[in-house]
């Protein structure tokens, strides 16, 4: 890999580490503030909100500027969200602002891979960056759990600044303050990301029109890109699969926290460790997929999505930690093995059809809309009186059912994919030859 790839991985690691630790801190902030269970579950869809709302604009923004600069600005927005959470804003609103920064960050993070690396290295690169992202999730949730725990929070709250009243008085607030420094470190790595030399695609602007009018002009372009990817035979199957995977996986981190509290009697610090266990399995699955899978084999992993939904249902019958740990590792491993080849296929098709930033923005729009929808569905289930176990069972049935529909659709239409698959095989042969 080129040296710039490792700088990108470092920036992604620390930014993702802070994102996941902040989720645990926000859950604890709501819990200690007496917020109901459904509000804590709503953190996940609130984080996804701006991914959906701003999807028509962030992809074009990422393609118009050097992607390292885009990532730096995005981390600054995340810091602003942390400050809002510390100084009186409702945690759901402040966490949505952090999600705004993440929405702007994602097209640049993934789009730069297609600028820096050839198609033959995309699956490998995705395997490593997803594996590193999962490692940051593992460490992030563990770090967040320890930050709000009694020992480490006591040390943080013991810091005394002469003549300054910081207003940081609880373990959750101390954790959030500490995470601002982690975002700052990620921003420093952003400044070290090299320019790839790829020509920027400036935003089309009419100087005779207002900024708002020019911004709204991006909407038709975005919807055209979205339609183009859904009409593409391989684009639609990879987009449908990754959309559902991230919709389920995005909500899984809170589902595990809620399940651990009910089934095992765990507090936030203890339950956060189990979220890390799922991430360990996902990291292993991602790395194995990066070594075993090729771009032309990507669609073979679709049945794993059905298995994930069914395993979610089985989780409600587990009440022993020594059974839970290997179960959660297997659950995460299936997801990691599923998402890496499908992600690489989607990036390749999107890059060829419309450009890296725009294609990632389309992907984010669909995936985060699914997180938003499934998260709202899960939160509403709790608000309407379903138990945690009942909500998890319903959630798993929905995921398995939709993935089964995707698989059946692919089986009926796979003959029409022959040209696209042959095209991918030609790419693989071409890259091997060169």
PDB file of N, CA and C in Angstrom, residues 12-26 47 95 133-145 179 183 253 272 275 279:
ATOM      1  N   UNK A  12      -8.676   7.803  10.425  1.00  0.00           N
ATOM      2  CA  UNK A  12      -9.948   7.109  10.588  1.00  0.00           C
ATOM      3  C   UNK A  12     -10.033   6.416  11.950  1.00  0.00           C
ATOM      4  N   UNK A  13      -8.924   5.833  12.393  1.00  0.00           N
ATOM      5  CA  UNK A  13      -8.930   5.114  13.658  1.00  0.00           C
ATOM      6  C   UNK A  13      -9.309   6.026  14.818  1.00  0.00           C
ATOM      7  N   UNK A  14      -8.633   7.162  14.922  1.00  0.00           N
ATOM      8  CA  UNK A  14      -8.878   8.023  16.083  1.00  0.00           C
ATOM      9  C   UNK A  14     -10.239   8.722  16.009  1.00  0.00           C
ATOM     10  N   UNK A  15     -10.676   9.079  14.811  1.00  0.00           N
ATOM     11  CA  UNK A  15     -11.996   9.690  14.683  1.00  0.00           C
ATOM     12  C   UNK A  15     -13.095   8.689  15.043  1.00  0.00           C
ATOM     13  N   UNK A  16     -12.963   7.456  14.557  1.00  0.00           N
ATOM     14  CA  UNK A  16     -13.947   6.426  14.870  1.00  0.00           C
ATOM     15  C   UNK A  16     -13.883   6.017  16.345  1.00  0.00           C
ATOM     16  N   UNK A  17     -12.681   5.979  16.904  1.00  0.00           N
ATOM     17  CA  UNK A  17     -12.522   5.678  18.322  1.00  0.00           C
ATOM     18  C   UNK A  17     -13.331   6.657  19.164  1.00  0.00           C
ATOM     19  N   UNK A  18     -13.194   7.947  18.850  1.00  0.00           N
ATOM     20  CA  UNK A  18     -13.922   8.972  19.604  1.00  0.00           C
ATOM     21  C   UNK A  18     -15.433   8.867  19.374  1.00  0.00           C
ATOM     22  N   UNK A  19     -15.848   8.584  18.126  1.00  0.00           N
ATOM     23  CA  UNK A  19     -17.279   8.440  17.831  1.00  0.00           C
ATOM     24  C   UNK A  19     -17.917   7.371  18.711  1.00  0.00           C
ATOM     25  N   UNK A  20     -17.258   6.225  18.829  1.00  0.00           N
ATOM     26  CA  UNK A  20     -17.840   5.103  19.566  1.00  0.00           C
ATOM     27  C   UNK A  20     -17.757   5.289  21.070  1.00  0.00           C
ATOM     28  N   UNK A  21     -16.682   5.903  21.549  1.00  0.00           N
ATOM     29  CA  UNK A  21     -16.612   6.223  22.973  1.00  0.00           C
ATOM     30  C   UNK A  21     -17.668   7.269  23.336  1.00  0.00           C
ATOM     31  N   UNK A  22     -17.905   8.215  22.429  1.00  0.00           N
ATOM     32  CA  UNK A  22     -18.901   9.259  22.685  1.00  0.00           C
ATOM     33  C   UNK A  22     -20.311   8.663  22.775  1.00  0.00           C
ATOM     34  N   UNK A  23     -20.592   7.633  21.978  1.00  0.00           N
ATOM     35  CA  UNK A  23     -21.903   6.982  22.054  1.00  0.00           C
ATOM     36  C   UNK A  23     -22.145   6.435  23.463  1.00  0.00           C
ATOM     37  N   UNK A  24     -21.152   5.756  24.026  1.00  0.00           N
ATOM     38  CA  UNK A  24     -21.293   5.204  25.376  1.00  0.00           C
ATOM     39  C   UNK A  24     -21.474   6.335  26.385  1.00  0.00           C
ATOM     40  N   UNK A  25     -20.703   7.417  26.229  1.00  0.00           N
ATOM     41  CA  UNK A  25     -20.823   8.554  27.148  1.00  0.00           C
ATOM     42  C   UNK A  25     -22.203   9.200  27.046  1.00  0.00           C
ATOM     43  N   UNK A  26     -22.739   9.296  25.820  1.00  0.00           N
ATOM     44  CA  UNK A  26     -24.065   9.891  25.639  1.00  0.00           C
ATOM     45  C   UNK A  26     -25.160   9.014  26.249  1.00  0.00           C
ATOM     46  N   UNK A  47     -28.054  10.119  15.219  1.00  0.00           N
ATOM     47  CA  UNK A  47     -26.727  10.201  14.606  1.00  0.00           C
ATOM     48  C   UNK A  47     -26.833  10.068  13.088  1.00  0.00           C
ATOM     49  N   UNK A  95     -25.809  15.118  19.769  1.00  0.00           N
ATOM     50  CA  UNK A  95     -25.302  13.923  19.096  1.00  0.00           C
ATOM     51  C   UNK A  95     -25.644  13.950  17.612  1.00  0.00           C
ATOM     52  N   UNK A 133     -11.314   0.016  11.500  1.00  0.00           N
ATOM     53  CA  UNK A 133     -12.487   0.715  12.018  1.00  0.00           C
ATOM     54  C   UNK A 133     -13.151  -0.109  13.117  1.00  0.00           C
ATOM     55  N   UNK A 134     -13.244  -1.423  12.889  1.00  0.00           N
ATOM     56  CA  UNK A 134     -13.833  -2.285  13.894  1.00  0.00           C
ATOM     57  C   UNK A 134     -12.952  -2.319  15.147  1.00  0.00           C
ATOM     58  N   UNK A 135     -11.634  -2.313  14.942  1.00  0.00           N
ATOM     59  CA  UNK A 135     -10.733  -2.248  16.099  1.00  0.00           C
ATOM     60  C   UNK A 135     -10.980  -0.964  16.891  1.00  0.00           C
ATOM     61  N   UNK A 136     -11.221   0.129  16.177  1.00  0.00           N
ATOM     62  CA  UNK A 136     -11.517   1.394  16.862  1.00  0.00           C
ATOM     63  C   UNK A 136     -12.866   1.329  17.569  1.00  0.00           C
ATOM     64  N   UNK A 137     -13.803   0.550  17.022  1.00  0.00           N
ATOM     65  CA  UNK A 137     -15.087   0.360  17.696  1.00  0.00           C
ATOM     66  C   UNK A 137     -14.881  -0.419  18.990  1.00  0.00           C
ATOM     67  N   UNK A 138     -14.088  -1.500  18.890  1.00  0.00           N
ATOM     68  CA  UNK A 138     -13.800  -2.300  20.083  1.00  0.00           C
ATOM     69  C   UNK A 138     -13.180  -1.428  21.168  1.00  0.00           C
ATOM     70  N   UNK A 139     -12.094  -0.763  20.802  1.00  0.00           N
ATOM     71  CA  UNK A 139     -11.396   0.066  21.783  1.00  0.00           C
ATOM     72  C   UNK A 139     -12.230   1.272  22.183  1.00  0.00           C
ATOM     73  N   UNK A 140     -13.024   1.793  21.222  1.00  0.00           N
ATOM     74  CA  UNK A 140     -13.844   2.970  21.514  1.00  0.00           C
ATOM     75  C   UNK A 140     -14.905   2.693  22.565  1.00  0.00           C
ATOM     76  N   UNK A 141     -15.653   1.587  22.391  1.00  0.00           N
ATOM     77  CA  UNK A 141     -16.689   1.282  23.375  1.00  0.00           C
ATOM     78  C   UNK A 141     -16.072   0.898  24.725  1.00  0.00           C
ATOM     79  N   UNK A 142     -14.924   0.201  24.681  1.00  0.00           N
ATOM     80  CA  UNK A 142     -14.239  -0.115  25.936  1.00  0.00           C
ATOM     81  C   UNK A 142     -13.722   1.159  26.602  1.00  0.00           C
ATOM     82  N   UNK A 143     -13.138   2.044  25.793  1.00  0.00           N
ATOM     83  CA  UNK A 143     -12.617   3.314  26.306  1.00  0.00           C
ATOM     84  C   UNK A 143     -13.751   4.155  26.879  1.00  0.00           C
ATOM     85  N   UNK A 144     -14.864   4.235  26.138  1.00  0.00           N
ATOM     86  CA  UNK A 144     -16.005   4.993  26.633  1.00  0.00           C
ATOM     87  C   UNK A 144     -16.557   4.408  27.920  1.00  0.00           C
ATOM     88  N   UNK A 145     -16.634   3.066  27.979  1.00  0.00           N
ATOM     89  CA  UNK A 145     -17.110   2.426  29.200  1.00  0.00           C
ATOM     90  C   UNK A 145     -16.215   2.715  30.390  1.00  0.00           C
ATOM     91  N   UNK A 179     -12.805  13.268  25.247  1.00  0.00           N
ATOM     92  CA  UNK A 179     -12.889  12.832  23.852  1.00  0.00           C
ATOM     93  C   UNK A 179     -12.636  13.970  22.873  1.00  0.00           C
ATOM     94  N   UNK A 183     -10.548  13.740  19.184  1.00  0.00           N
ATOM     95  CA  UNK A 183     -10.934  14.325  17.896  1.00  0.00           C
ATOM     96  C   UNK A 183      -9.849  15.273  17.374  1.00  0.00           C
ATOM     97  N   UNK A 253     -25.327  -1.897  18.189  1.00  0.00           N
ATOM     98  CA  UNK A 253     -24.510  -1.494  19.330  1.00  0.00           C
ATOM     99  C   UNK A 253     -25.374  -1.080  20.515  1.00  0.00           C
ATOM    100  N   UNK A 272     -20.706  -2.256  27.683  1.00  0.00           N
ATOM    101  CA  UNK A 272     -19.924  -1.727  26.560  1.00  0.00           C
ATOM    102  C   UNK A 272     -18.850  -2.722  26.124  1.00  0.00           C
ATOM    103  N   UNK A 275     -20.283  -5.033  23.499  1.00  0.00           N
ATOM    104  CA  UNK A 275     -20.321  -4.411  22.172  1.00  0.00           C
ATOM    105  C   UNK A 275     -18.976  -4.577  21.490  1.00  0.00           C
ATOM    106  N   UNK A 279     -17.637  -6.493  17.869  1.00  0.00           N
ATOM    107  CA  UNK A 279     -16.707  -5.853  16.949  1.00  0.00           C
ATOM    108  C   UNK A 279     -15.473  -6.702  16.687  1.00  0.00           C
TER     109      UNK A 279
END
